[in-house]
Coordinates of C-alpha atoms and ligand atoms in Angstrom, one line a residue:
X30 CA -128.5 8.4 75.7
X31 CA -129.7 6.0 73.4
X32 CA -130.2 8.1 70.0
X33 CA -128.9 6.2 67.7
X34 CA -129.2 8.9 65.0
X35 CA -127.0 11.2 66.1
X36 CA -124.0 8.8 65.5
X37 CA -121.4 10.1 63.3
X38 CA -118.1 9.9 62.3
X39 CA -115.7 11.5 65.0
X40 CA -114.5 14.5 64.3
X41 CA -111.6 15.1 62.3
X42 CA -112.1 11.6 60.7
X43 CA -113.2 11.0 57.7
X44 CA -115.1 8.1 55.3
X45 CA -113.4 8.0 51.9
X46 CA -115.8 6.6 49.4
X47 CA -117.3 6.6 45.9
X48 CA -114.9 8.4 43.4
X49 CA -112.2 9.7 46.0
X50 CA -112.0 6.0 46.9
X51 CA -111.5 5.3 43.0
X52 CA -108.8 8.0 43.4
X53 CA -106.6 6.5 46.2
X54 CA -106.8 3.1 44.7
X55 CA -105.5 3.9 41.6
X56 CA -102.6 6.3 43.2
X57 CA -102.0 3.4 45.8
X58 CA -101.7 0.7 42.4
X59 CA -99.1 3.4 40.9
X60 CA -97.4 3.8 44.2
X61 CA -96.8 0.0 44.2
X62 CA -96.1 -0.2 40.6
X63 CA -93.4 2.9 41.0
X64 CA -92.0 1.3 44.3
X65 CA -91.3 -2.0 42.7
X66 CA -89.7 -0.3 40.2
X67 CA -87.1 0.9 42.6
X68 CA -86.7 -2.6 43.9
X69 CA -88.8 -1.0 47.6
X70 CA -90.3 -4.0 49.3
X71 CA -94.0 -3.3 51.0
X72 CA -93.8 -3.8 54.9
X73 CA -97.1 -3.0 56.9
X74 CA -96.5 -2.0 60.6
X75 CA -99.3 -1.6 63.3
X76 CA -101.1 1.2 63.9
X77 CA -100.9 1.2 67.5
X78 CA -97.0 1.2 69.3
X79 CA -95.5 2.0 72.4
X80 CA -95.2 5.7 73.5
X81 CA -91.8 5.2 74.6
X82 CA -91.1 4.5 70.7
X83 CA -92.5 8.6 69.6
X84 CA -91.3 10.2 72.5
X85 CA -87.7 8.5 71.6
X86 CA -87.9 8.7 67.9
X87 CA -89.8 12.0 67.3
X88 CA -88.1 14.1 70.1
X89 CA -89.7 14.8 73.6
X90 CA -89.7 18.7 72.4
X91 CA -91.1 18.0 68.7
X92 CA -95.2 19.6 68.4
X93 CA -96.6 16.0 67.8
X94 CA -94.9 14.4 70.8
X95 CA -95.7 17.1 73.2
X96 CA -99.5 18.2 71.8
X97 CA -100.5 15.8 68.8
X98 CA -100.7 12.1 70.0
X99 CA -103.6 10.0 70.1
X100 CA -102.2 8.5 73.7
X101 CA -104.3 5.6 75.3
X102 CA -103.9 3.0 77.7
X103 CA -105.0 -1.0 77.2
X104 CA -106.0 -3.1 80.3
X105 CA -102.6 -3.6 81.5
X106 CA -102.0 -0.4 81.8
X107 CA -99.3 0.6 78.7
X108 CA -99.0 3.9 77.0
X109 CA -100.1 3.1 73.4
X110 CA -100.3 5.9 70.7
X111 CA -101.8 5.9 67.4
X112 CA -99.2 6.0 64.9
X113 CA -98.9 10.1 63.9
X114 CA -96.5 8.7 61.2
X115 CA -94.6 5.9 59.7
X116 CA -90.8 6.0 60.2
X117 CA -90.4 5.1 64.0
X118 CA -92.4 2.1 63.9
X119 CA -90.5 1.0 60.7
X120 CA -87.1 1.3 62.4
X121 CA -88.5 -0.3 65.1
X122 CA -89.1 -3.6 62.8
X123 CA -86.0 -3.4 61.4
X124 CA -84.5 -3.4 64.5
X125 CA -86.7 -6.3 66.2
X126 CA -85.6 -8.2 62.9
X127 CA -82.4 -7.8 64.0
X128 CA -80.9 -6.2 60.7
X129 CA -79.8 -3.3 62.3
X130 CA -76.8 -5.8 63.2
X131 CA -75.2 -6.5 60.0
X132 CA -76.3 -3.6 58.7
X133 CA -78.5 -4.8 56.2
X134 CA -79.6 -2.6 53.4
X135 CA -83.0 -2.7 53.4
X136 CA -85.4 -0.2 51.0
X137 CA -88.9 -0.3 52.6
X138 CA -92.6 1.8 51.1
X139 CA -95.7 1.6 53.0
X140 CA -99.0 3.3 52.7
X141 CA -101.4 3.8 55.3
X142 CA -103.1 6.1 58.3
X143 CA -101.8 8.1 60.4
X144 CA -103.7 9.9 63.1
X145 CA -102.9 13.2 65.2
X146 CA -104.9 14.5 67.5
X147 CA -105.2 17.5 66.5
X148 CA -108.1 20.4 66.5
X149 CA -109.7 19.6 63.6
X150 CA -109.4 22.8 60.7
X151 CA -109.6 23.0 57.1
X152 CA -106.6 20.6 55.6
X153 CA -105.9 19.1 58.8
X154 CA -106.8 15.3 59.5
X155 CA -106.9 13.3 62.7
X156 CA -106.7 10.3 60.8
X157 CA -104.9 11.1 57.2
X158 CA -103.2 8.4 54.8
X159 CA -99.8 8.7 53.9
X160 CA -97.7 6.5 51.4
X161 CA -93.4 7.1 51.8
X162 CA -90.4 4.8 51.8
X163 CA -87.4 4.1 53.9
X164 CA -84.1 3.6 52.2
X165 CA -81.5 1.3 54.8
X166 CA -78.0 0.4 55.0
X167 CA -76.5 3.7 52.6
X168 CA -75.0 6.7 53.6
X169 CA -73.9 7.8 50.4
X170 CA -75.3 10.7 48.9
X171 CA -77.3 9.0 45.8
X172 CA -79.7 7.3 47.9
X173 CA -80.6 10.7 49.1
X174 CA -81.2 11.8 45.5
X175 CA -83.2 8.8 44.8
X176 CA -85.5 9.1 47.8
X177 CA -85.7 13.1 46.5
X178 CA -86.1 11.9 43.0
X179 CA -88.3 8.6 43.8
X180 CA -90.7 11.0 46.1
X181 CA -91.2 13.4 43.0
X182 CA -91.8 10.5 40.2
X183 CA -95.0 9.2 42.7
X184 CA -96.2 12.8 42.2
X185 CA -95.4 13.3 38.6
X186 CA -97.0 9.4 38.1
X187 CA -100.2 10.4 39.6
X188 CA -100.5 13.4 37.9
X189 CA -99.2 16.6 39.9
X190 CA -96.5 18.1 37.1
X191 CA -93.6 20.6 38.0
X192 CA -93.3 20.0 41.4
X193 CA -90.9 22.4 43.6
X194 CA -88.5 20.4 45.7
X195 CA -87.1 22.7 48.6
X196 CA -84.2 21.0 50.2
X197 CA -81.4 22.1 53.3
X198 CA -78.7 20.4 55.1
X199 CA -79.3 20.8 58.9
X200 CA -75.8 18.9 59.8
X201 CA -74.7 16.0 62.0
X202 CA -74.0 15.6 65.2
X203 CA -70.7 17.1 65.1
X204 CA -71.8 20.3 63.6
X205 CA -75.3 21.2 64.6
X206 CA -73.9 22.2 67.7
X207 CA -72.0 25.5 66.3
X208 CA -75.7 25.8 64.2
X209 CA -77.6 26.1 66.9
X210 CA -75.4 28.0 68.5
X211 CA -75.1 30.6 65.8
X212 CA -78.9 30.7 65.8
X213 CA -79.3 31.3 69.2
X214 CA -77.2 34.5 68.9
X215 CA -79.2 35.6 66.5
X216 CA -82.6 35.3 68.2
X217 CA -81.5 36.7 71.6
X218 CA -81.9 39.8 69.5
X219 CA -84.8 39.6 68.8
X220 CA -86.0 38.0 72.1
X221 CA -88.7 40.6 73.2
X222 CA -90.6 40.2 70.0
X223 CA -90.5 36.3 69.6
X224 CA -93.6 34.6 70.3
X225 CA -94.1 32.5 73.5
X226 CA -93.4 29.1 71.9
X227 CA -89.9 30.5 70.3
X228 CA -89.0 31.6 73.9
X229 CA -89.5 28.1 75.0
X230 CA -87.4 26.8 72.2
X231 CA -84.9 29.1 72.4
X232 CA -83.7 27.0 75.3
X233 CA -85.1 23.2 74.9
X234 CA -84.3 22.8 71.0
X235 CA -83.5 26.4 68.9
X236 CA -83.7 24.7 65.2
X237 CA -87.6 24.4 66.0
X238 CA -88.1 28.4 66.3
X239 CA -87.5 28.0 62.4
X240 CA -90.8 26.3 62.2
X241 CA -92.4 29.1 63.7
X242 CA -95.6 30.7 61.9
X243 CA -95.9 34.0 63.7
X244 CA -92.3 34.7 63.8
X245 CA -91.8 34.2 59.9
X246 CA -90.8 37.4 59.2
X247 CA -88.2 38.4 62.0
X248 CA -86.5 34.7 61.3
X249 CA -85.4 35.7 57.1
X250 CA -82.3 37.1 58.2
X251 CA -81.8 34.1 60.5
X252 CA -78.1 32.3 59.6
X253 CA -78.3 29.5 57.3
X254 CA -77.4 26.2 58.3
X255 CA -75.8 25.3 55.5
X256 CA -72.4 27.9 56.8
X257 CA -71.9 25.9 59.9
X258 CA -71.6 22.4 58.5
X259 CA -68.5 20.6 59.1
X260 CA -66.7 19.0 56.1
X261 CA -68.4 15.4 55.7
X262 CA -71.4 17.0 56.0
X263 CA -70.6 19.5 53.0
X264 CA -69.7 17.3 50.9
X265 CA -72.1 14.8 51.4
X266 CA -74.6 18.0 50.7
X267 CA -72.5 18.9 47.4
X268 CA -72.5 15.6 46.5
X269 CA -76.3 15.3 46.7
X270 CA -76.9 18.1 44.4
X271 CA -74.5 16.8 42.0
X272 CA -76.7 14.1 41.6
X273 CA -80.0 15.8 41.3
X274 CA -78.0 18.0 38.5
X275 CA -77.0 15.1 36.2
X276 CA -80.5 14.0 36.4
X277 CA -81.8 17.2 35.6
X278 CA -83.9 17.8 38.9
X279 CA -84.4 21.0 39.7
X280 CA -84.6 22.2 43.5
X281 CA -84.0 25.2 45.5
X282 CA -82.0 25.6 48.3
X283 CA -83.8 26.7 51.4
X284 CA -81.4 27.6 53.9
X285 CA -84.1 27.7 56.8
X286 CA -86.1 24.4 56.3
X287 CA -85.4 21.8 59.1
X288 CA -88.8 20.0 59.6
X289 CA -90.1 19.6 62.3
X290 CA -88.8 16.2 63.9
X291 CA -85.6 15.7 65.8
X292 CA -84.5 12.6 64.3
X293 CA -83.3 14.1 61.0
X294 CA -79.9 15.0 60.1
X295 CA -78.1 16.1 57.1
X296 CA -80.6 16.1 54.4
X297 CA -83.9 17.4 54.6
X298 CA -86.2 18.3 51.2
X299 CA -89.9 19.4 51.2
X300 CA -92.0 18.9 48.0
X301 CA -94.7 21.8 47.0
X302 CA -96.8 21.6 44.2
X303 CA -96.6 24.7 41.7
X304 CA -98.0 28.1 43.0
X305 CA -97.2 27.5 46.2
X306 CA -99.0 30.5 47.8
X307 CA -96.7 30.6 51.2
X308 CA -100.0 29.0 53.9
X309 CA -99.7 25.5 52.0
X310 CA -98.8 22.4 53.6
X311 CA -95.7 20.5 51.2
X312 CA -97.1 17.5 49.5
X313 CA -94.6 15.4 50.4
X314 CA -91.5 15.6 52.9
X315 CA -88.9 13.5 53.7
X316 CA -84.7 13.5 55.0
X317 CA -82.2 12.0 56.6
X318 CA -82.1 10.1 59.7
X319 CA -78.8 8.5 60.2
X320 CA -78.9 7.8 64.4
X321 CA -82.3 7.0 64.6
X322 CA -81.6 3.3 64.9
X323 CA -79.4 3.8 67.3
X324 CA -81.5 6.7 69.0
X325 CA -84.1 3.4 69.4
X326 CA -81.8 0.6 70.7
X327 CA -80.3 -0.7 67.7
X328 CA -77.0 -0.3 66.4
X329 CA -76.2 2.4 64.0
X330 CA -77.2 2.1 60.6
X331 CA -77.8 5.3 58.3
X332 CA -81.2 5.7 56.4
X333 CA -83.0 7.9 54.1
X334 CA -86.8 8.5 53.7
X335 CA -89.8 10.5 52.8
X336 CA -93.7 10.6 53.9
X337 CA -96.3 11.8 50.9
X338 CA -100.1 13.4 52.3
X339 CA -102.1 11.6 50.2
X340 CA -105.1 13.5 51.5
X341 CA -103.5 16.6 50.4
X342 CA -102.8 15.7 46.5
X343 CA -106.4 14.4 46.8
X344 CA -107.7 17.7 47.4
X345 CA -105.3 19.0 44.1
X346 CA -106.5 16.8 41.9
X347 CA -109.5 17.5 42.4
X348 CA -109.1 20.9 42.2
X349 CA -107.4 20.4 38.4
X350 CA -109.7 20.3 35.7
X351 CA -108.1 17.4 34.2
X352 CA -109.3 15.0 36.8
X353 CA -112.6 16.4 36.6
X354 CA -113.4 16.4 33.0
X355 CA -111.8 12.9 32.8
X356 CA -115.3 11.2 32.1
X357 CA -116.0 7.6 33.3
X358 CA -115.6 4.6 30.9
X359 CA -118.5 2.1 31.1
X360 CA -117.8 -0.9 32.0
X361 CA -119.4 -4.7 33.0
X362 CA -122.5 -6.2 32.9
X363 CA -126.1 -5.5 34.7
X364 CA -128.2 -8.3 34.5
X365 CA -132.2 -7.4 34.9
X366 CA -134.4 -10.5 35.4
X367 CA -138.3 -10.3 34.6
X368 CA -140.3 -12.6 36.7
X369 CA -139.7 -14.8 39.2
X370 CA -139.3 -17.7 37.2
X371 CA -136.3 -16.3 35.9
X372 CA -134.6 -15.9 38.6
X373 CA -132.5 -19.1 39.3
X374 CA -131.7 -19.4 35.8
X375 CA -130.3 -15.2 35.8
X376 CA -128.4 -16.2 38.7
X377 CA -126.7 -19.3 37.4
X378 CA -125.9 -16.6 34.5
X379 CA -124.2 -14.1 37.1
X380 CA -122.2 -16.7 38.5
X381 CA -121.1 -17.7 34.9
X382 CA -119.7 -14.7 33.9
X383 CA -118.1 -13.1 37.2
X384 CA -116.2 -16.8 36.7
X385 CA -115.1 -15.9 32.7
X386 CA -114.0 -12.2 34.5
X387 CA -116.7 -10.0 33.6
X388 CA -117.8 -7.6 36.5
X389 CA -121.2 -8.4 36.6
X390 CA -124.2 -6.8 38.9
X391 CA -127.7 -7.7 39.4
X392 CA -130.7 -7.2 41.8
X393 CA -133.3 -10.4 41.0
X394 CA -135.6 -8.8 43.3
X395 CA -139.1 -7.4 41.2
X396 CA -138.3 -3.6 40.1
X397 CA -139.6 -3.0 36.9
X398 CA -137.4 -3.6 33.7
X399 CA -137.7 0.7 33.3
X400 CA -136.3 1.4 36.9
X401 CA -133.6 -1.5 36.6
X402 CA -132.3 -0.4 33.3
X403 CA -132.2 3.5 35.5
X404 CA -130.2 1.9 38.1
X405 CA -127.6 -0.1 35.8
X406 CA -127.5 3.5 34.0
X407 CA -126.4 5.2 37.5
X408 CA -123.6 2.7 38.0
X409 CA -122.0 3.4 35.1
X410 CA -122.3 -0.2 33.8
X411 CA -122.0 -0.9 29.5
X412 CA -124.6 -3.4 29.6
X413 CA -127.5 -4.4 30.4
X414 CA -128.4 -8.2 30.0
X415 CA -132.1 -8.9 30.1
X416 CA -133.5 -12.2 31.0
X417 CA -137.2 -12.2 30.4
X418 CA -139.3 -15.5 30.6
X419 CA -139.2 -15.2 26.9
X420 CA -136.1 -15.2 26.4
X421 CA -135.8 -18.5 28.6
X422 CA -138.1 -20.5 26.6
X423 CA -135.9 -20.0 23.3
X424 CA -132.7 -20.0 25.2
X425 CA -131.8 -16.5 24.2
X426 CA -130.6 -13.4 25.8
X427 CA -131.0 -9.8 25.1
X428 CA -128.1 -7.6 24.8
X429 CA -128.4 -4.1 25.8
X430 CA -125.2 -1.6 25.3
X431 CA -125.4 1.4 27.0
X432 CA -123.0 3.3 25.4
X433 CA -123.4 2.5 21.4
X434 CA -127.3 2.7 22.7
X435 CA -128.0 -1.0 20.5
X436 CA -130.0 -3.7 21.4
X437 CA -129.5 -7.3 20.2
X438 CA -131.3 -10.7 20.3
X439 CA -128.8 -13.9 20.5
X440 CA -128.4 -17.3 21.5
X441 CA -127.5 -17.5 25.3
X442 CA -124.4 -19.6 23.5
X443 CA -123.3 -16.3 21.6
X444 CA -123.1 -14.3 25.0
X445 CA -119.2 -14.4 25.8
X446 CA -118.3 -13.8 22.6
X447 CA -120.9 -10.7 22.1
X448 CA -119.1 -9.2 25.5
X449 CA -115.6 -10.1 24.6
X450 CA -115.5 -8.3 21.2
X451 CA -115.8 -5.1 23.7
X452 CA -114.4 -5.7 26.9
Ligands
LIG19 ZN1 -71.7 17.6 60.1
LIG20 ZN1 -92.6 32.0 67.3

């Protein structure tokens, strides 16, 4: 079929334009700013990698590896996936770069899409953006607290106050085992009533039943994880909220939270924005992942990060009233032109002031002065600049401010200084 309007965006993707745009700019610009401030270097990874990288990195039994992925194969034949997140592909540069080997402490933010392929509902993406960091080269407990701490100033900075930070300690290594374990006791007794997925991960990977939406309310009384963790691990754990106390952060200890990816260990924190009502997604997430370098073919190297939905605090801002009754400052310059002799004179004009820095927009086509002035009113702009023949003939301009509603008559010398007393 040939019917070229029926084309449309594919499902579960989505333009972002006009104000939202606006939006995810300015949060990116604060992101950066914030970042820098926390001495995080920007690294931009591709969006397509290797499959052999998730299915390593993620866990073969995790829900994105085994039902999410955007898999697809190029001419040669490779397994290529869209990235469904951010993490694997920036331990696997920091691996090819070969600081994995000295152990290089590295603190990395990037900002970007990430695509999962799954059924499309209300809150749920196949392409979504997401902005997070990744923290290199420290095991100690602070860095932790300053990914926790780091991940809640971007909220705060781009408006979302009193966020909840929900944290856990799902072990190492060493003492998962005696976790998962403990847990497995305790849903054998319930076995008859668990959903079918909880059967399955009762034997490929127990922690993930924890995850489970169905079985919410049978898995309360589930053990916590936090009474199986061996000493390094409880102290690293005490440690952390040591920190988070002296700088006054408040969190709550969530004894069943263990995300759903396999690579985490030790720390893991969700962040929820107030009047969390229970069926919301967190705005931001994040933990430990001390072996994933390893896990991936480098050489051990402990690290620390989180992931932030932007598309999510998108939607709550725009939900807030304050975003919405934040009204839209004027701003640059609409020049109308009158006739066609003025044309190549207007647009020697435009090009003069977009070079002194003035945003400056302008049609020279032949709408009339009364639907030009409508359409430099719709774009928000502070003034119009009209160039009539007129005004040409006694080298003058006319000065139009849309918001102070004034209109002047001055010497095309005077113009900068006219626009720089406001701008
Ligand atoms: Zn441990
Ligand atoms: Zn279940």
């Amino acid at each position: 079929m040939n019917d070229l309007s029926s084309i449309q965006a594919v499902r579960g993707m989505h333009d972002i334009a006009g104000d939202r745009m606006e939006q995810l700019v300015r949060m990116e610009s604060f992101a950066r700013d914030l970042f820098f401030l926390y001495a995080y270097q920007e690294i931009r990874t591709p969006h397509l990698e290797s499959l052999v990288l998730f299915e390593r990195a993620l866990g073969q039994t995790t829900d994105i590896v085994e039902k999410e992925m955007f898999v697809l194969k190029d001419r040669g034949e490779r397994l290529l996936v869209l990235r469904p997140e951010g993490t694997a592909g920036i331990v696997r540069s920091y691996i090819e770069n070969d600081l994995d080997k000295k152990s290089v402490i590295a603190k990395f933010f990037y900002m970007g899409s990430m695509y999962r392929a799954e059924r499309p509902q209300a809150g749920r993406l196949r392409e979504f953006n997401q902005i997070g960091s990744e923290y290199f080269g420290n095991n100690a407990p602070s860095a932790d607290a300053e990914t926790i701490e780091l991940a809640c100033k971007l909220l705060e900075t781009i408006g979302i106050q009193n966020v909840q930070v929900q944290l856990n300690s799902i072990g190492c290594s060493e003492c998962r085992p005696n976790y998962q374990r403990v847990l497995l006791d305790f849903l054998m007794k319930f076995k008859d009533q668990l959903c079918s997925d909880c059967i399955k991960r009762m034997d490929r990977n127990p922690l993930r039943a924890l995850d489970c939406k169905i079985d919410r309310d049978k898995l309360e009384a589930a053990p916590s994880s936090l009474d199986t963790l061996c000493l390094a691990c409880k102290d690293h754990h005490l440690e952390l909220e040591a920190f988070l106390k002296m700088i006054s952060l408040e969190y709550k200890i969530v004894p069943h939270l263990v995300r759903g990816l396999d690579y985490y260990n030790r720390t893991v924190f969700e962040i929820y924005s107030p009047g969390k009502d229970g069926s919301q997604d967190a705005l931001a997430a994040g933990g430990r992942y001390d072996t994933l370098t390893q896990q991936l073919g480098g050489a051990l190297v402990p690290a620390v990060g989180f992931a932030m939905g932007v598309e999510r605090v998108l939607n709550l801002l725009e939900q807030t009233k304050a975003s919405q009754s934040e009204t839209k400052k004027r701003e640059g310059v609409f020049l109308i032109a009158l006739g066609k002799e003025t044309f190549a004179k207007s647009f020697q004009t435009l090009n003069f002031l977009r070079s002194k820095g003035f945003k400056t927009n302008s049609l020279l086509n032949h709408q009339s002065l009364k639907s030009q002035m409508r359409f430099a009113d719709g774009l928000g702009a502070r003034f119009c600049l009209i160039i009539g023949e007129d005004e040409i003939k006694n080298d003058q301009v006319t000065l139009k401010d849309l918001e102070q509603k004034s209109q002047t008559l001055i010497p095309s010398s005077m113009l900068l200084q006219e626009l720089a007393k406001i701008q």
